[in-house]
mmCIF file of C-alpha atoms in Angstrom:
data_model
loop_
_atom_site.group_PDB
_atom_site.id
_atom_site.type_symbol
_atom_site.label_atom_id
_atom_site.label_comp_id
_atom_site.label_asym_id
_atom_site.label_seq_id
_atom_site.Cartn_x
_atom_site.Cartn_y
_atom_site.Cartn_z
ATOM 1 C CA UNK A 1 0.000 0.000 0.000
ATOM 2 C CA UNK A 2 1.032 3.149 -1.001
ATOM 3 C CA UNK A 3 1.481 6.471 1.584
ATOM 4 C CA UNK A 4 -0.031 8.374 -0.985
ATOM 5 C CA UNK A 5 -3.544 6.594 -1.225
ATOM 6 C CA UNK A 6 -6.292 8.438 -0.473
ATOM 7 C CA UNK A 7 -8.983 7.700 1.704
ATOM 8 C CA UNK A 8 -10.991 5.708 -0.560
ATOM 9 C CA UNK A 9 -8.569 3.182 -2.044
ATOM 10 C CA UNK A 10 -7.332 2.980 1.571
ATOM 11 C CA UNK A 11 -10.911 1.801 2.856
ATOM 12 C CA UNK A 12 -10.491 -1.465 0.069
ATOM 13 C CA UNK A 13 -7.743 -2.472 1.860
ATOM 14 C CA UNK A 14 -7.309 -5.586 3.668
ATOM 15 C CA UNK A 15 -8.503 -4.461 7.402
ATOM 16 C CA UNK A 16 -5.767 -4.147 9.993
ATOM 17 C CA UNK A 17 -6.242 -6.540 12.739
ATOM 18 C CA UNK A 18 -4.446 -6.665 16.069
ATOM 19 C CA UNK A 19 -5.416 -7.700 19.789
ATOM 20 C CA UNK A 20 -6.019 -5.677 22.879
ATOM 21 C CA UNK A 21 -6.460 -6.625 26.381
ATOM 22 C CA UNK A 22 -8.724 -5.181 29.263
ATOM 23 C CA UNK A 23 -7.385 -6.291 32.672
ATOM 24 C CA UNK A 24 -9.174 -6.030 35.925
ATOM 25 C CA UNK A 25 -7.530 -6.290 39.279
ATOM 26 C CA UNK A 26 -8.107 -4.998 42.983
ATOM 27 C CA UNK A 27 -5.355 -4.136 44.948
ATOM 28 C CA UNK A 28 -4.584 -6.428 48.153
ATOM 29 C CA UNK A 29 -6.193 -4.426 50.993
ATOM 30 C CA UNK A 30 -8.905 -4.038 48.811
ATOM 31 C CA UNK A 31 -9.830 -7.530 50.779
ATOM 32 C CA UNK A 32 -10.992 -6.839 54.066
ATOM 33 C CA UNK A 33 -9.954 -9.352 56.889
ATOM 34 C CA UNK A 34 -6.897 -10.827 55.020
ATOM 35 C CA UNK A 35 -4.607 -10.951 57.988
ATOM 36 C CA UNK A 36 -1.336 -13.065 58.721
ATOM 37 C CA UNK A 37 -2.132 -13.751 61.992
ATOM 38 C CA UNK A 38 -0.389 -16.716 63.285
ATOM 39 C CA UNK A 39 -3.954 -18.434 64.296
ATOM 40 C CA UNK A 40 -5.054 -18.953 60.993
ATOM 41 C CA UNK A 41 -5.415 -22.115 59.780
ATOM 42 C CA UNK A 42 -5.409 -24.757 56.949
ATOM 43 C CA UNK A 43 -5.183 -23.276 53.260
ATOM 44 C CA UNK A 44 -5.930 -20.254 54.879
ATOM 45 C CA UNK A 45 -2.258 -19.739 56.011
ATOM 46 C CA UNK A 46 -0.889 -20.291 52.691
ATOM 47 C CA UNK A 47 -3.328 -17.603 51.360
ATOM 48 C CA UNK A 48 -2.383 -15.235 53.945
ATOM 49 C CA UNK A 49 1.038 -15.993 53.151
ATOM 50 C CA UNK A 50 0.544 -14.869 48.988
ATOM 51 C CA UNK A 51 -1.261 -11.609 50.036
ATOM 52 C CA UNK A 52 1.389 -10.289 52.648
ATOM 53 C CA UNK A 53 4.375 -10.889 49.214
ATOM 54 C CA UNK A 54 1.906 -8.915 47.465
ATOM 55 C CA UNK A 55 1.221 -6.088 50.026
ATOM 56 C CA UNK A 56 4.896 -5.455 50.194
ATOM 57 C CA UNK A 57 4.766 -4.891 46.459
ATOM 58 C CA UNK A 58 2.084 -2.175 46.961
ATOM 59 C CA UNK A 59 3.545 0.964 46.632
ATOM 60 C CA UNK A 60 5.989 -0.139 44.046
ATOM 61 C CA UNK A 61 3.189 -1.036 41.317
ATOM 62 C CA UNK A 62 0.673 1.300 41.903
ATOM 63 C CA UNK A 63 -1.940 -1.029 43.297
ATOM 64 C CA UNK A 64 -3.043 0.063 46.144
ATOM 65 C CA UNK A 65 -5.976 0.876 47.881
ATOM 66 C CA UNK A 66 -8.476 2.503 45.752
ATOM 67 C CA UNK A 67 -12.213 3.489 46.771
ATOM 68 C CA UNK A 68 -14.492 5.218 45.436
ATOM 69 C CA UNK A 69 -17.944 7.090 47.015
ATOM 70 C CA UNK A 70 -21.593 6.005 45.618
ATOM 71 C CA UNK A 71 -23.741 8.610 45.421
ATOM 72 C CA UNK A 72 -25.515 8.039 48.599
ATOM 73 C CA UNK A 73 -21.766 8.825 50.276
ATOM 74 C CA UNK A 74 -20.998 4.682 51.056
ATOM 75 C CA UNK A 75 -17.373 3.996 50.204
ATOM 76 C CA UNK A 76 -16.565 0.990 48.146
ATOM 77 C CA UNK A 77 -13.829 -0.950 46.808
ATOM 78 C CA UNK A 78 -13.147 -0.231 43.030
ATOM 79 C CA UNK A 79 -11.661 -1.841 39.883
ATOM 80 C CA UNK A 80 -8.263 -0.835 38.199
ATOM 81 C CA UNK A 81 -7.136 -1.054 35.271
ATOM 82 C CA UNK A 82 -3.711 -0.846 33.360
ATOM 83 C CA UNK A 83 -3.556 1.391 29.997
ATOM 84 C CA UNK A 84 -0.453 2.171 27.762
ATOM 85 C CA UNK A 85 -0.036 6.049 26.701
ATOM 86 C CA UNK A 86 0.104 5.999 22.846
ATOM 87 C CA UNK A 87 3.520 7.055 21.236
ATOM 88 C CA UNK A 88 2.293 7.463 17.681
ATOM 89 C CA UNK A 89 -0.441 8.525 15.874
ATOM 90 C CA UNK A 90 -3.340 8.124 16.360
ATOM 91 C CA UNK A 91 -4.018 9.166 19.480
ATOM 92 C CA UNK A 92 -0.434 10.515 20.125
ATOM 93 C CA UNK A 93 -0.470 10.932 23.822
ATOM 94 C CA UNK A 94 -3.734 9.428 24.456
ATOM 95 C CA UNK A 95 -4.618 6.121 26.852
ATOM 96 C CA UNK A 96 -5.248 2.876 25.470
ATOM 97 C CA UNK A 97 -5.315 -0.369 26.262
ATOM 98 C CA UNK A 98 -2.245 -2.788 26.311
ATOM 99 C CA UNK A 99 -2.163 -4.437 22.725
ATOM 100 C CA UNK A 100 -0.274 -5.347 19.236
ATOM 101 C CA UNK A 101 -0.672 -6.572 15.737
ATOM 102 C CA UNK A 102 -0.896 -10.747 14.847
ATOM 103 C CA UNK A 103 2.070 -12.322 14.241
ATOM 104 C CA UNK A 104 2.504 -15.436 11.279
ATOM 105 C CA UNK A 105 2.269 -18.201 12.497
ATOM 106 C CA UNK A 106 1.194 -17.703 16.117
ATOM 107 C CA UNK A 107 -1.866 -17.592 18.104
ATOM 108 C CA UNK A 108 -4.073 -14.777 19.003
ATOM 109 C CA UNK A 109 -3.561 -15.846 22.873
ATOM 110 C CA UNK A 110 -0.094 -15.334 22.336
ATOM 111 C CA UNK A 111 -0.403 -11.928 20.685
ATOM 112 C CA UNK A 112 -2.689 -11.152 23.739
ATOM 113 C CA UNK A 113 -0.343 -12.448 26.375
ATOM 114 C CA UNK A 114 2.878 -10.868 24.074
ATOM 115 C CA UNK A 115 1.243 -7.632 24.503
ATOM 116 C CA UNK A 116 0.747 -7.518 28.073
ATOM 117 C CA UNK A 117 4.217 -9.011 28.983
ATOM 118 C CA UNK A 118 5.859 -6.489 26.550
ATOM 119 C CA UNK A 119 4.293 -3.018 28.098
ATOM 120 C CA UNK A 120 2.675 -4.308 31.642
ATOM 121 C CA UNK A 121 4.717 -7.888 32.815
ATOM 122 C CA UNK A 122 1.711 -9.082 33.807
ATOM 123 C CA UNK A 123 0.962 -12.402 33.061
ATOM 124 C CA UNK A 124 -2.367 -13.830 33.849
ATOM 125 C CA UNK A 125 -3.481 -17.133 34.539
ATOM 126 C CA UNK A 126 -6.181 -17.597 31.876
ATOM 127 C CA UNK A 127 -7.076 -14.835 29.158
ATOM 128 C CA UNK A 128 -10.529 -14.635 27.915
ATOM 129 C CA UNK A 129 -11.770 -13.792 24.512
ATOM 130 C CA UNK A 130 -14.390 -11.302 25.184
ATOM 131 C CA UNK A 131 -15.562 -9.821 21.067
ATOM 132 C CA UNK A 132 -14.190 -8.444 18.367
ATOM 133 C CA UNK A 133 -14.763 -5.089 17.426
ATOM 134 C CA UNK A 134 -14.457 -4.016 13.709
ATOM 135 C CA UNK A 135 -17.194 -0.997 13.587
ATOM 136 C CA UNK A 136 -17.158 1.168 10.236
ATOM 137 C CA UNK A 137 -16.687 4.223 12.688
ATOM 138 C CA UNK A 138 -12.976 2.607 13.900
ATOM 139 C CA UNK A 139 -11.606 3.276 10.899
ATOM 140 C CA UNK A 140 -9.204 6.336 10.700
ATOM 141 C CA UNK A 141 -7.361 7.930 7.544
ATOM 142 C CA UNK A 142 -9.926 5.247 5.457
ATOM 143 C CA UNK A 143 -8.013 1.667 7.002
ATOM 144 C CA UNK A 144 -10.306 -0.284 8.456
ATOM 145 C CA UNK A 145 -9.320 -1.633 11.602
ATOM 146 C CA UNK A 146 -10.566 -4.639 13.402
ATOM 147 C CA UNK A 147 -9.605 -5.063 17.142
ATOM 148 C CA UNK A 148 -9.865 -8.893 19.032
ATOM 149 C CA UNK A 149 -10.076 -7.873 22.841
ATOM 150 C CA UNK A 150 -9.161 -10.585 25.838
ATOM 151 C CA UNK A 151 -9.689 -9.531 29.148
ATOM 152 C CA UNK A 152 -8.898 -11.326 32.563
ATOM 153 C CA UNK A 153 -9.639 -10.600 36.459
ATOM 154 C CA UNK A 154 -6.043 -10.916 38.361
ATOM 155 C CA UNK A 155 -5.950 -11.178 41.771
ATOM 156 C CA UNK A 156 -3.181 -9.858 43.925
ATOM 157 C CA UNK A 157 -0.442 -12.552 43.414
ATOM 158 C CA UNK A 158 -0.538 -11.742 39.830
ATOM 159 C CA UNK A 159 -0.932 -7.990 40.329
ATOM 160 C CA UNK A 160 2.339 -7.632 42.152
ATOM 161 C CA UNK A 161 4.379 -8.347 39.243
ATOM 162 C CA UNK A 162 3.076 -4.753 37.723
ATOM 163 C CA UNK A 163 5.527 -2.228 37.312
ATOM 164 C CA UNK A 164 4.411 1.697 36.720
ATOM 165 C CA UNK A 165 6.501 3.844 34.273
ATOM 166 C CA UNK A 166 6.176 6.560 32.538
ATOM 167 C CA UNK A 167 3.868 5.700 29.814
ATOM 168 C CA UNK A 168 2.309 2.370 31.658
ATOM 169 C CA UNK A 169 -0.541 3.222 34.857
ATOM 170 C CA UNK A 170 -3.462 1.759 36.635
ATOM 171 C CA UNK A 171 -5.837 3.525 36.578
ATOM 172 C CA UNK A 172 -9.399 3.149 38.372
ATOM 173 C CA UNK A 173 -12.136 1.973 36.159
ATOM 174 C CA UNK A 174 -14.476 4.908 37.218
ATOM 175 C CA UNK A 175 -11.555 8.000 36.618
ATOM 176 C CA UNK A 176 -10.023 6.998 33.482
ATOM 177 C CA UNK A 177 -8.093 9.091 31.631
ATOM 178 C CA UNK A 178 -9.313 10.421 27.876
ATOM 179 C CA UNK A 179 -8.864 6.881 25.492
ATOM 180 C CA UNK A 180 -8.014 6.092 22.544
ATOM 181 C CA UNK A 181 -10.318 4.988 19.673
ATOM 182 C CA UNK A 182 -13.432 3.377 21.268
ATOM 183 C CA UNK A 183 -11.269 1.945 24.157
ATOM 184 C CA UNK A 184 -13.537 3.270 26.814
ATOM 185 C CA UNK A 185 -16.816 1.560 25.197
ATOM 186 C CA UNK A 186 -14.866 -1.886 25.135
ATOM 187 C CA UNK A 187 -13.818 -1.438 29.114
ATOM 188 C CA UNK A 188 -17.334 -0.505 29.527
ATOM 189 C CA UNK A 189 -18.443 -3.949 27.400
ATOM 190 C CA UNK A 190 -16.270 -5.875 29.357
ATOM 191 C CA UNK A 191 -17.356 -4.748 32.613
ATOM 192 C CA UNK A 192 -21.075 -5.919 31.872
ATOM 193 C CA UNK A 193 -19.755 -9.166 30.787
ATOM 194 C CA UNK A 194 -18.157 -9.633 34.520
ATOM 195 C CA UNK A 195 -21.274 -7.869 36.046
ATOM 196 C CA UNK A 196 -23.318 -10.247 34.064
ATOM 197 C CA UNK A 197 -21.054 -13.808 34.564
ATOM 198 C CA UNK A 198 -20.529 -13.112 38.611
ATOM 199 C CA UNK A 199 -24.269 -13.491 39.052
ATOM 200 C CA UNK A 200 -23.561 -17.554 37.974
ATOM 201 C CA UNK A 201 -20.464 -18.616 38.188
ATOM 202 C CA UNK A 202 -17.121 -18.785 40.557
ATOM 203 C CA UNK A 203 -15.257 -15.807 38.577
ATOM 204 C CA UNK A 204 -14.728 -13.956 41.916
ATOM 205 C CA UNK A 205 -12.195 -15.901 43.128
ATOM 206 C CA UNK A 206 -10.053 -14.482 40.128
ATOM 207 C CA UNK A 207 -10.270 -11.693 42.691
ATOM 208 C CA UNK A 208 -10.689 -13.348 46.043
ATOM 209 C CA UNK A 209 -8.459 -16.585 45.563
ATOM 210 C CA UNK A 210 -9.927 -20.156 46.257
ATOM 211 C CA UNK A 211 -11.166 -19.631 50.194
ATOM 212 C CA UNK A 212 -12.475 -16.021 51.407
ATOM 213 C CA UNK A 213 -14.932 -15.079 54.305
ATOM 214 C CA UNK A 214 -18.294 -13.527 52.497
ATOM 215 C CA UNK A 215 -16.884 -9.903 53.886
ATOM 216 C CA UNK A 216 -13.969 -10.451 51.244
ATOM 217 C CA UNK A 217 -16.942 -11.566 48.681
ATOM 218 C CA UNK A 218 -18.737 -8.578 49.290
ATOM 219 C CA UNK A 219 -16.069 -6.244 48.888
ATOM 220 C CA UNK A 220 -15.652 -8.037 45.012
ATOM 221 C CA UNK A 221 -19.080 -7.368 44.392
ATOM 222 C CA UNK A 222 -19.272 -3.751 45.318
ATOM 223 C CA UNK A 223 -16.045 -3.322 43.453
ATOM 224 C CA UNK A 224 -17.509 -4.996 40.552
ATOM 225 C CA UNK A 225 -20.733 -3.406 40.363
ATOM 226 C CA UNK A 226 -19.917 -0.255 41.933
ATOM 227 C CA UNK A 227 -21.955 0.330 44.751
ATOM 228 C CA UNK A 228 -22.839 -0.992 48.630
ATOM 229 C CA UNK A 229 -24.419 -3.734 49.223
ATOM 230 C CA UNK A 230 -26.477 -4.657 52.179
ATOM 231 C CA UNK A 231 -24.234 -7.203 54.099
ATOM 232 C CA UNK A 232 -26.784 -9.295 55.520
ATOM 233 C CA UNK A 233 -28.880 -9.393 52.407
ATOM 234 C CA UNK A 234 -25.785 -10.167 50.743
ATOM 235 C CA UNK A 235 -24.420 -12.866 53.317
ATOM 236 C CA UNK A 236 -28.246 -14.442 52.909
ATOM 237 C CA UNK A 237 -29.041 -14.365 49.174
ATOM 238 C CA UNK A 238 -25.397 -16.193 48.599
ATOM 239 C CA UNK A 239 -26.038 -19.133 51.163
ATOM 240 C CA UNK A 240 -29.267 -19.429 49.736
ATOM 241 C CA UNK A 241 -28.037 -20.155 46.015
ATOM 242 C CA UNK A 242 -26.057 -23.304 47.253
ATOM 243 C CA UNK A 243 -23.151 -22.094 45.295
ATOM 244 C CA UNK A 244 -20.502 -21.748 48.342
ATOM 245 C CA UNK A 245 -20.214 -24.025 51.275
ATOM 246 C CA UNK A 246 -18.362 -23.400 54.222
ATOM 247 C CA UNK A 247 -14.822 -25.055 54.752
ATOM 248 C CA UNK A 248 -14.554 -25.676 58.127
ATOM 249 C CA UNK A 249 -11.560 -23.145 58.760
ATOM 250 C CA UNK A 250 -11.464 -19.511 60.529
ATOM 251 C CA UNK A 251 -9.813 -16.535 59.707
ATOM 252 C CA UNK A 252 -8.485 -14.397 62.563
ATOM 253 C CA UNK A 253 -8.714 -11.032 61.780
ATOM 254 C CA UNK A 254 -6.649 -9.846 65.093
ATOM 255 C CA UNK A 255 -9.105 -8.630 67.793
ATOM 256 C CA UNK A 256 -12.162 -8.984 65.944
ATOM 257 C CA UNK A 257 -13.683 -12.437 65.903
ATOM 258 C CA UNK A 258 -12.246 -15.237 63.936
ATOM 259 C CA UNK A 259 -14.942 -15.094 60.454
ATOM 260 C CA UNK A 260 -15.875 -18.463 58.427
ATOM 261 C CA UNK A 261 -14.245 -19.245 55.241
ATOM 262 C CA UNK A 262 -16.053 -20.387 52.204
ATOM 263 C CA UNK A 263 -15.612 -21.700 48.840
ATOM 264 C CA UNK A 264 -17.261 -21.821 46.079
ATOM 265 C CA UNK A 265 -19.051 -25.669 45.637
ATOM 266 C CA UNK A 266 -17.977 -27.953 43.153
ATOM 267 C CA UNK A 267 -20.313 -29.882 41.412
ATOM 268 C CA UNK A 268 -19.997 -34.095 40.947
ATOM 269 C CA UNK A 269 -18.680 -34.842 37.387
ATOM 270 C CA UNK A 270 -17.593 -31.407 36.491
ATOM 271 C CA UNK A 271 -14.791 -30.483 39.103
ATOM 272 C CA UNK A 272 -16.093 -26.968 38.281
ATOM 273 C CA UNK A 273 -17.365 -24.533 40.605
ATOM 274 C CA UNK A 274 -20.859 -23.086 39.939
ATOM 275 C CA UNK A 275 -24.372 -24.481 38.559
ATOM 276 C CA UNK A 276 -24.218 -26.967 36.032
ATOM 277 C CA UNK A 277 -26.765 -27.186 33.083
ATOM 278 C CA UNK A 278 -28.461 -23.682 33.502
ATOM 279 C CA UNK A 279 -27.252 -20.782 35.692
ATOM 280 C CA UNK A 280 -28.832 -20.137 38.399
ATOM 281 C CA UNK A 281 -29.001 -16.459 39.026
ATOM 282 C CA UNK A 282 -27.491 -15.209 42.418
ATOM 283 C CA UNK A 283 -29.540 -12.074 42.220
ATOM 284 C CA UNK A 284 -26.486 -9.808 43.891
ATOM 285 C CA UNK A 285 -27.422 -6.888 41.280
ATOM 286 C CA UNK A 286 -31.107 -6.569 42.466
ATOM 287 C CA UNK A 287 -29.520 -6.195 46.593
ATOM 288 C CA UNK A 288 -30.307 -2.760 47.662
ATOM 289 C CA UNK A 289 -27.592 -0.576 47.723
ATOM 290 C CA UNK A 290 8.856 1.093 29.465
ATOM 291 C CA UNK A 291 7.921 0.190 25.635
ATOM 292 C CA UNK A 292 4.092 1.545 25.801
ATOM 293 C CA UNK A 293 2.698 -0.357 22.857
ATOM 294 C CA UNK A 294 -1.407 0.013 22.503
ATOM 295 C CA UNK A 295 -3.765 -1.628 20.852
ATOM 296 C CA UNK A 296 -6.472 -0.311 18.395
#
């Protein structure tokens, strides 16, 4: 292809394709009650253990604390995300998200997992593909462009392992900075899709690990969807679904009282957390309240 083509021999052009990835973490003390209190017990331990690595890590990758007020003034946990400031046009200077073209011969989970090792060293446990996005109104200078988004929830064990610099941030998913192309419509896509999938299945403990008291489940869902929610309505509604069991194990949480720890139940002949066959609906959302290569 020539430089000199004009728009309209540009827009017959074989579409330019190339991967971006929306990741969503919370920072460690984002999970209330995580404590390494010499008391605790069983698998609990060992999870303590993970979190208090990570916590030392805070300050140094910019995941910290981060909260957010509702508009009724409640404070609740919230989302962050890591974005790449462009360094070409388009969208010199702008936020997007971390991404990069296909390569010959390889996968598109390895262009996804490329990209965020090249500009973010993160490196998450399982990728999802969440759409593709190849709208007429993408295009720019007449090439279309086509854009195959993964996202993933990383807890804080994989979180640590960020490093800030100068054109690589988190940012949280409620302040984000002006975005590139229609970056801030596929965040907002891919936030529904975890809105939508916590309500039936075991994607929290992405977030929460394997064992968590329901105070540390709580605090997922608010972050997730944004807002308080009722703990005893909460605590109630997600024993009633069957979905977690308790484990038998305690968490101290120093002078307060040791809390239960639950998991999420795994179903005969599926080793798989969750409801089998159809979901059944928890109901949560009705509870009353370096290199800084982007992608396209």
């Amino acid at each position: 292809m020539h430089m000199s083509a004009n728009v309209s021999e540009r827009a017959k052009e074989p579409p330019n394709i190339g991967v971006s990835v929306v990741i969503l973490a919370l920072g460690p003390s984002d999970l209330e009650g995580r404590t390494n209190d010499p008391s605790t017990t069983g698998t609990a331990s060992a999870a303590t253990d993970s979190l208090s690595a990570a916590s030392t890590a805070e300050t140094g990758n910019g995941v910290g604390r981060t909260t957010s007020r509702t508009h009724n003034g409640d404070t609740v946990p919230t989302l962050r995300i890591p974005l790449v400031r462009r360094v070409r046009q388009p969208f010199l200077g702008d936020w997007a998200l971390p991404g990069g073209d296909l390569q010959s011969g390889r996968s598109l989970e390895f262009a996804a997992e490329k990209a965020l090792r090249s500009t973010t060293s993160l490196h998450p446990q399982y990728l999802e593909q969440l759409y593709t996005f190849g709208d007429p109104s993408r295009s720019h200078g007449g090439l279309p462009m086509v854009s195959i988004v993964y996202w993933a929830l990383i807890g804080e064990t994989e979180a640590k392992d960020f490093r800030e610099a100068q054109n690589v941030r988190w940012f949280p998913v409620n302040q984000l900075p002006p975005l590139a192309f229609d970056h801030k419509d596929i965040i907002e896509y891919a936030l529904t899709r975890v809105r939508n999938k916590i309500e039936y299945s075991d994607i929290a403990t992405r977030l929460v690990g394997s064992e968590f008291t329901l105070s540390q489940l709580r605090n997922v869902y608010e972050a997730i969807y944004g807002r308080k929610l009722d703990a005893p309505n909460f605590r109630r509604r997600m024993l009633s679904t069957g979905m977690v069991e308790p484990t038998g194990e305690k968490l101290a949480r120093g002078a307060h009282r040791p809390a239960s720890l639950y998991r999420y139940v795994a179903h005969t002949g599926t080793g798989k957390s969750g409801s089998p066959g159809k979901p059944s609906t928890i109901g949560i959302a009705g509870t009353t309240p370096q290199s800084a290569a982007s992608g396209q």
